[in-house]
GROMACS .gro file of C-alpha atoms in nm:
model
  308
    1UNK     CA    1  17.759   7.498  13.415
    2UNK     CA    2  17.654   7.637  13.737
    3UNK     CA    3  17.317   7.450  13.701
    4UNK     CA    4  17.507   7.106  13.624
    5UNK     CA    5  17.730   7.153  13.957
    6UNK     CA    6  17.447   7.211  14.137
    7UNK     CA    7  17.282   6.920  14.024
    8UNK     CA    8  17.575   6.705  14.070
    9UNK     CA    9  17.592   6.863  14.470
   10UNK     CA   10  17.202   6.746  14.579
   11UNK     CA   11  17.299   6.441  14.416
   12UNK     CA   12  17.541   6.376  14.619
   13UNK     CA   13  17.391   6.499  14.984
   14UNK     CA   14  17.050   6.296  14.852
   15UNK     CA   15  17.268   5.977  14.828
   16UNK     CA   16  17.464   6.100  15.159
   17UNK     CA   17  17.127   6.124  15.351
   18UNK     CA   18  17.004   5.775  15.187
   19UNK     CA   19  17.322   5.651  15.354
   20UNK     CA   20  17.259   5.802  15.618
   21UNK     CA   21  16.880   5.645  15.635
   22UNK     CA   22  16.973   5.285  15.541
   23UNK     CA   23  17.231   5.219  15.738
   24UNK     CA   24  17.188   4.936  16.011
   25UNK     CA   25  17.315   5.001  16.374
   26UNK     CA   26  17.256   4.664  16.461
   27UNK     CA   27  17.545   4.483  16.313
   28UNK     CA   28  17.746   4.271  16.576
   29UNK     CA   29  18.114   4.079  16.632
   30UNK     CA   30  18.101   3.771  16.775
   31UNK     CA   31  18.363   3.615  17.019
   32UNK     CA   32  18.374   3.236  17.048
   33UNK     CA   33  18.696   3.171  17.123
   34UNK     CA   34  19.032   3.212  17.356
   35UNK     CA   35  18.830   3.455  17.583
   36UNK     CA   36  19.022   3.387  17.895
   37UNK     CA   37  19.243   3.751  17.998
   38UNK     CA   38  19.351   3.913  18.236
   39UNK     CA   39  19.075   4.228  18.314
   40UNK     CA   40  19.273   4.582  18.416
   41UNK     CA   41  19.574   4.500  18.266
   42UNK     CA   42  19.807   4.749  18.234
   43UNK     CA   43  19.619   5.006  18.324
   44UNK     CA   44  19.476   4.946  18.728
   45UNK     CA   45  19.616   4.886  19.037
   46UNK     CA   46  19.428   4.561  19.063
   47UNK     CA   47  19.375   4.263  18.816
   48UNK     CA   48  19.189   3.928  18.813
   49UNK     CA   49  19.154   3.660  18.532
   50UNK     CA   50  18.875   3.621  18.335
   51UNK     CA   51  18.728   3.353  18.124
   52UNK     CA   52  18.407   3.499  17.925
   53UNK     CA   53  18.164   3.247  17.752
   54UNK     CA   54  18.081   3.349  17.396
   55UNK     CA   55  17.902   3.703  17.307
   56UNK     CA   56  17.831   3.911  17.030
   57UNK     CA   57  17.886   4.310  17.108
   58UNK     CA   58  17.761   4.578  16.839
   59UNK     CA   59  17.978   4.777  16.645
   60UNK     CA   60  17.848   5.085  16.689
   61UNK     CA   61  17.714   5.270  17.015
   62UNK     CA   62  17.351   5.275  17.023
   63UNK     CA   63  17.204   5.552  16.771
   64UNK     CA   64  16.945   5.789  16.858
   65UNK     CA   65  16.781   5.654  16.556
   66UNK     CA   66  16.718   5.281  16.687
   67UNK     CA   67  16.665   5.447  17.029
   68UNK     CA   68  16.349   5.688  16.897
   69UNK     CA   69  16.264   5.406  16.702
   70UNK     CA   70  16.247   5.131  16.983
   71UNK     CA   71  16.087   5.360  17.237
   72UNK     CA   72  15.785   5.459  17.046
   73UNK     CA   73  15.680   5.092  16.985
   74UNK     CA   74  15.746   5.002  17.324
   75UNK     CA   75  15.544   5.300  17.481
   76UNK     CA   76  15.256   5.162  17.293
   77UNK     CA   77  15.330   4.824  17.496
   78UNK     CA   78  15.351   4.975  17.810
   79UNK     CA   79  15.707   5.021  17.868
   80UNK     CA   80  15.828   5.311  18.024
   81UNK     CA   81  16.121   5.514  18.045
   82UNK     CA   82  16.201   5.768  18.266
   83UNK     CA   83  16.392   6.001  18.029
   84UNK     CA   84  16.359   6.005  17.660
   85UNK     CA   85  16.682   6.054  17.524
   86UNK     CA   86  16.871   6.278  17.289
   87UNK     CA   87  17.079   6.277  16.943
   88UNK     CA   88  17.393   6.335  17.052
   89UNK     CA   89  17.535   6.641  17.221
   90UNK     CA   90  17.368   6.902  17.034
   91UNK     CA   91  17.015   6.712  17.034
   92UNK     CA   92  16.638   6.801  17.180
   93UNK     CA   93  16.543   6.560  17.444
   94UNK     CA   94  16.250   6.340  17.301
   95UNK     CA   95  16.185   6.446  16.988
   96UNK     CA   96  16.198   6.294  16.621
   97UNK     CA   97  16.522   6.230  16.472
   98UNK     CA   98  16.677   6.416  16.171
   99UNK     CA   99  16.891   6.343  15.928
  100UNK     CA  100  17.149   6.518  16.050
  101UNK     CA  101  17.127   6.347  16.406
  102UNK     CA  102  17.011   5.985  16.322
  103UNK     CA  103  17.311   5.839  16.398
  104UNK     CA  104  17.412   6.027  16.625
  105UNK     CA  105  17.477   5.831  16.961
  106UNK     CA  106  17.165   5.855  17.212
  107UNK     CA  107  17.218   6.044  17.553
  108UNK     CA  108  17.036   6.200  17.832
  109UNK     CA  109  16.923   5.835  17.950
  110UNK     CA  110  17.033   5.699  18.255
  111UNK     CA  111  17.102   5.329  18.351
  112UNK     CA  112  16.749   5.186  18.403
  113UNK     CA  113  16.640   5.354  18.084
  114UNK     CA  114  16.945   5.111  17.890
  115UNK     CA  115  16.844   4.803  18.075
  116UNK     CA  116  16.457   4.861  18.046
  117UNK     CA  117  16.516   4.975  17.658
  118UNK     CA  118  16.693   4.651  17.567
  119UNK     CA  119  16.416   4.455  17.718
  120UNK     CA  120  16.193   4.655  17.509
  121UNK     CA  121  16.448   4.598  17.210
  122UNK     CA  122  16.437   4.229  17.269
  123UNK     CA  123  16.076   4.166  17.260
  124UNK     CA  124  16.017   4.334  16.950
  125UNK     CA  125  16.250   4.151  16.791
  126UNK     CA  126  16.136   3.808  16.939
  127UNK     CA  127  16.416   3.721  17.130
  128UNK     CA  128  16.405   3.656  17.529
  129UNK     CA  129  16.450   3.919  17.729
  130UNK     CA  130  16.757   3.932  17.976
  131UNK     CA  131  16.661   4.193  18.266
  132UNK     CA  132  16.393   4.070  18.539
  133UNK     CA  133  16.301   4.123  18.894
  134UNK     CA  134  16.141   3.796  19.081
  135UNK     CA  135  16.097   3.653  18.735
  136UNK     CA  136  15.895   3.953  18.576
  137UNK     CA  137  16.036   4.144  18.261
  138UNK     CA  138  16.126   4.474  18.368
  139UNK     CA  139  15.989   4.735  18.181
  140UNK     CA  140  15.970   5.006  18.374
  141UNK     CA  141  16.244   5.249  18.428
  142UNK     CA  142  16.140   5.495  18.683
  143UNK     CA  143  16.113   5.148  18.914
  144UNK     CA  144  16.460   5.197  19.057
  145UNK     CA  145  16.397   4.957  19.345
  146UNK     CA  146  16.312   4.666  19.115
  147UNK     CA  147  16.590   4.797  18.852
  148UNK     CA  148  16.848   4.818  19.115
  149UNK     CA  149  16.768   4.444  19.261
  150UNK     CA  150  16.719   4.278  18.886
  151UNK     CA  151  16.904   3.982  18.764
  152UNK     CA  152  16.997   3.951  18.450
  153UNK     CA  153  16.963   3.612  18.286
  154UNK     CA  154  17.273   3.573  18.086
  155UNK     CA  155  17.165   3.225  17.907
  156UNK     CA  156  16.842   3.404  17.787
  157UNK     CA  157  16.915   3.548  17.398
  158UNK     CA  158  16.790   3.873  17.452
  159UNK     CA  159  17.009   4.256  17.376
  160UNK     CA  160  17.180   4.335  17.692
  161UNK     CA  161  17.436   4.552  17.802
  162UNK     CA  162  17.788   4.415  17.769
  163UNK     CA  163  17.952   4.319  18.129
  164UNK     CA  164  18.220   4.510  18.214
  165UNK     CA  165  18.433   4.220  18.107
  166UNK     CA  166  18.301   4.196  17.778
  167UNK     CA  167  18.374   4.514  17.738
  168UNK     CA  168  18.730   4.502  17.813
  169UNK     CA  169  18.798   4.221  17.596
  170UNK     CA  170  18.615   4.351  17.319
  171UNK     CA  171  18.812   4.715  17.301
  172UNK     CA  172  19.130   4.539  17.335
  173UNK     CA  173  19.065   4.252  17.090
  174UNK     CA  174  19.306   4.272  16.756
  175UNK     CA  175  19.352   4.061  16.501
  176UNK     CA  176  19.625   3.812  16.643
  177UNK     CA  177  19.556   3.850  17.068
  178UNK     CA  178  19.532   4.150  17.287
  179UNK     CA  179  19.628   4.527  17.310
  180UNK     CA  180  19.750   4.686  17.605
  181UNK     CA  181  19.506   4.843  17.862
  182UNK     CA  182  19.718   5.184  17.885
  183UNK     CA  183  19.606   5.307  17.526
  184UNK     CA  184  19.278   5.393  17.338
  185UNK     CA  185  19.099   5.104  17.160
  186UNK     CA  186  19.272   5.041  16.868
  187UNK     CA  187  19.554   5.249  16.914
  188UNK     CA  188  19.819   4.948  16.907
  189UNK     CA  189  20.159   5.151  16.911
  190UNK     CA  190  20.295   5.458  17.042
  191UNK     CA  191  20.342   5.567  16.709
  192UNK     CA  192  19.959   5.571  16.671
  193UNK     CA  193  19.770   5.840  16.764
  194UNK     CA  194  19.509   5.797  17.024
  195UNK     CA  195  19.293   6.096  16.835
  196UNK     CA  196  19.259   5.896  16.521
  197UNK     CA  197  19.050   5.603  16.744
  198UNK     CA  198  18.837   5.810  17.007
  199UNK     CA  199  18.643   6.102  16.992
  200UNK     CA  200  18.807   6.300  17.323
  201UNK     CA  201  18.809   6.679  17.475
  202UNK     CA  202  19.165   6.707  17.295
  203UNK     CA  203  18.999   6.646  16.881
  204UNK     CA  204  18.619   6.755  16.990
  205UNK     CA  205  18.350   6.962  17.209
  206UNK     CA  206  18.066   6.717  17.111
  207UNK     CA  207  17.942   6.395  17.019
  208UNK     CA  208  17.979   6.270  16.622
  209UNK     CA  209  17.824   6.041  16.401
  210UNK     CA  210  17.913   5.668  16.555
  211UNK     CA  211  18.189   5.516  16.399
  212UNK     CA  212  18.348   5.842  16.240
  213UNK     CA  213  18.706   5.894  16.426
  214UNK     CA  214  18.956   5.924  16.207
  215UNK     CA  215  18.731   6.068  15.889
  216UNK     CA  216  18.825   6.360  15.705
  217UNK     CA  217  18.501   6.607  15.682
  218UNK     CA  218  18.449   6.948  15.690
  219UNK     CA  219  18.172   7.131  15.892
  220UNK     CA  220  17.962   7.085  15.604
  221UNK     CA  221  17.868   6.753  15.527
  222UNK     CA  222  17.751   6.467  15.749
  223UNK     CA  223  17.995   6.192  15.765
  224UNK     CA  224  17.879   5.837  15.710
  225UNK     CA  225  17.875   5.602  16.008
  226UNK     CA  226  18.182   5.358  16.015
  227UNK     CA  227  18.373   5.601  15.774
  228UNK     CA  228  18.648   5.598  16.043
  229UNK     CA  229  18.889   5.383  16.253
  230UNK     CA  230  18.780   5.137  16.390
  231UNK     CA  231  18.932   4.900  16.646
  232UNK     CA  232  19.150   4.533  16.590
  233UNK     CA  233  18.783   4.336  16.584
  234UNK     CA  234  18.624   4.592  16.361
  235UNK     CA  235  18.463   4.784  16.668
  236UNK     CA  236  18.395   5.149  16.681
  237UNK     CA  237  18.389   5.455  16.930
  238UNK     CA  238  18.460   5.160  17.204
  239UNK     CA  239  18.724   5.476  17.310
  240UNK     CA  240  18.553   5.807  17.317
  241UNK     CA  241  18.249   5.967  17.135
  242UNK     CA  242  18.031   5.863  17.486
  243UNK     CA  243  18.081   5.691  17.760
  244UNK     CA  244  17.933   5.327  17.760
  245UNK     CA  245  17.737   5.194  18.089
  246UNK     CA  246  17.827   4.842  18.183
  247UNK     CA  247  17.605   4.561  18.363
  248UNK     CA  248  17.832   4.546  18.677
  249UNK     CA  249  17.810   4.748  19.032
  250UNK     CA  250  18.146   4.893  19.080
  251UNK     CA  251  18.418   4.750  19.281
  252UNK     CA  252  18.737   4.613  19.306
  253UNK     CA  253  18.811   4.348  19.038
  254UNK     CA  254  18.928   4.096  19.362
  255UNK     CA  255  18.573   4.134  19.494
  256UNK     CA  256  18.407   4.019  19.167
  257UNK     CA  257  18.109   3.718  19.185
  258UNK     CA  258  18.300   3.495  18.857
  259UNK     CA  259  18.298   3.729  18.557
  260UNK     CA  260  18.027   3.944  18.633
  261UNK     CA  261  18.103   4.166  18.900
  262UNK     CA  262  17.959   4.198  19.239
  263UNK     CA  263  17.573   4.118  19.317
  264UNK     CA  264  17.536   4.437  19.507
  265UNK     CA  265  17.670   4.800  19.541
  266UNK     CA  266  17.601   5.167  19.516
  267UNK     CA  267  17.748   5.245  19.175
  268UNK     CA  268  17.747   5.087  18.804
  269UNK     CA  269  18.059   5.078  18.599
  270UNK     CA  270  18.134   5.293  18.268
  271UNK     CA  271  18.367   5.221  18.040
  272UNK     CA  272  18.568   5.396  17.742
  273UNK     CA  273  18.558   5.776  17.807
  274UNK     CA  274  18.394   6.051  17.578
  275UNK     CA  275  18.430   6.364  17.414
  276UNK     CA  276  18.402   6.554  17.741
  277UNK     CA  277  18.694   6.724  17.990
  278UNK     CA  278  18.461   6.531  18.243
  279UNK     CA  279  18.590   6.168  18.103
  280UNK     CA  280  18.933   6.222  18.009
  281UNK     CA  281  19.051   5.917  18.047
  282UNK     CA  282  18.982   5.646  17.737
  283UNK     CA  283  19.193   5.395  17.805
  284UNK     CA  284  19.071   5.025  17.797
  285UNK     CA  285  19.198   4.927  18.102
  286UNK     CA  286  19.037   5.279  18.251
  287UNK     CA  287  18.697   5.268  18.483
  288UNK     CA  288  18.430   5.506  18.583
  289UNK     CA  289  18.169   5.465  18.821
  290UNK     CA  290  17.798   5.652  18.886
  291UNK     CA  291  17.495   5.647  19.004
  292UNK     CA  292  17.261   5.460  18.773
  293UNK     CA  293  17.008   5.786  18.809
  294UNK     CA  294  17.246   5.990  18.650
  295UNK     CA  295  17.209   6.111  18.306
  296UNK     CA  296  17.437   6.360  18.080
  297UNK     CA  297  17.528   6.419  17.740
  298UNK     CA  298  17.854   6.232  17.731
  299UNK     CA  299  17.663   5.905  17.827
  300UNK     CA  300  17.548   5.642  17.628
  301UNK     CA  301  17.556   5.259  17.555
  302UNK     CA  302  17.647   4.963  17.304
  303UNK     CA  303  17.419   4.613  17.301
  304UNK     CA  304  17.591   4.254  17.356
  305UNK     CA  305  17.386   3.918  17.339
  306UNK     CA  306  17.531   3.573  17.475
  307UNK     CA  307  17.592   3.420  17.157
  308UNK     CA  308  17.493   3.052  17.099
   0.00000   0.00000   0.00000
């Protein structure tokens, strides 16, 4: 009996770990349609209408998996990055994912290393890439000058980071309209708990498998990615887990150039909060600003393309 249960146990972490293995971090929403709202609502001292043009924003953060994966090829092509990343919380900067870690989100990478990574991320996967300085692909991340004056062609079809924007409408987005900006995405109600949509200091001390608030595990087995809540358009972690970087410099809304933010600045936006006392606040209405050198461990970022 003992040698049957057994059995039946590596069974089941083998097909836990194939899970694990197969699963596809690039799978995307699209948004085609009513996309005008009103950006800070209920949450910010300041608002301003938007009207976005149609995008497609992944459902997951970006994995360390993809990450490792993405980087090596693009070293090969000459890209580079100025930090190499990390599983999660608990990760080893630069080295080979696990199984236990694959999907865990990437951190320890700073701004430039998003922007020159989805570059790299685009041209691998033969689409255009979005990020350029004076009409050359940047692909180079310890160039902070040219990274810090780049334009971002938002008609090209290349992976990009989401404008801030984007990402407001896509972590309030639900079924029939809008949520409010004063709760976590996905958490509708007052009678819903914010813990059961974002990974925050208050339900964790680290980052988690993407897509996993909400799941019922114990210490002892990986959970699967999207085995938990997920938000009214089927997004996950777009509260909590890490903290997201946007395209846009920081400022106020009123001071925005049409939906994308200013054209200059000192800071770049981050949305959603994270699993650290450092980023309390989750909210989708809530900002964060820093320095595009910075890099930590509750830090990370989710891919958008202009959809056609």
């Amino acid at each position: 009996m003992k040698k049957i249960l057994t059995a039946v146990f590596s069974l089941f972490f083998s097909a836990l770990i194939f899970a694990q293995e197969a699963f596809n971090p690039l799978q995307f929403v699209t948004f085609k349609n009513n996309l005008s709202f009103t950006i800070g609502e209920d949450g910010q001292s300041y608002t301003s209408e938007r009207k976005l043009t149609p995008f497609s924003i992944s459902k997951f953060e970006t994995t360390y998996g993809l990450w490792y994966q993405i980087r090596i090829k693009a070293e090969k092509m000459g890209y580079v990055f100025a930090n190499k990343g990390m599983a999660g919380s608990n990760g080893k900067v630069g080295v080979k994912p696990t199984d236990d870690n694959i999907n865990q989100p990437v951190c320890m990478i700073n701004w430039y290393d998003a922007i020159v990574w989805c570059n790299a991320l685009s041209e691998i996967k033969g689409k255009k890439p979005c990020y350029e300085f004076q009409g050359k692909i940047l692909r180079d991340s310890s160039d902070t000058a040219r990274c810090d004056l780049a334009e971002c062609k938002w008609q090209n079809n290349g992976y990009r980071l989401p404008s801030e924007s984007e990402w407001e409408f896509a972590s309030r987005k639900t079924r029939n309209g809008l949520q409010k900006g004063n709760y976590a995405s996905g958490q509708t109600s007052d009678e819903l708990d914010e813990n059961d949509y974002a990974w925050s200091f208050m339900n964790s001390d680290l980052t988690h498998t993407v897509g996993t608030t909400g799941t019922l595990f114990t210490p002892d087995t990986i959970p699967l990615p999207g085995s938990g809540n997920s938000n009214g358009a089927g997004l996950f972690d777009m509260s909590g887990n890490v903290m997201e970087f946007c395209w846009d410099w920081f400022d106020e809304y009123t001071n925005f150039t049409g939906n994308y933010g200013p054209s200059s600045g000192f800071q770049r936006v981050c949305r959603g909060g994270s699993y650290s006392e450092y980023t309390p606040f989750l909210y989708c209405a809530d900002r964060y600003s820093y320095d595009p050198n910075e890099a930590y461990d509750y830090t990370g970022f989710r891919l958008v393309y202009t959809a056609e």
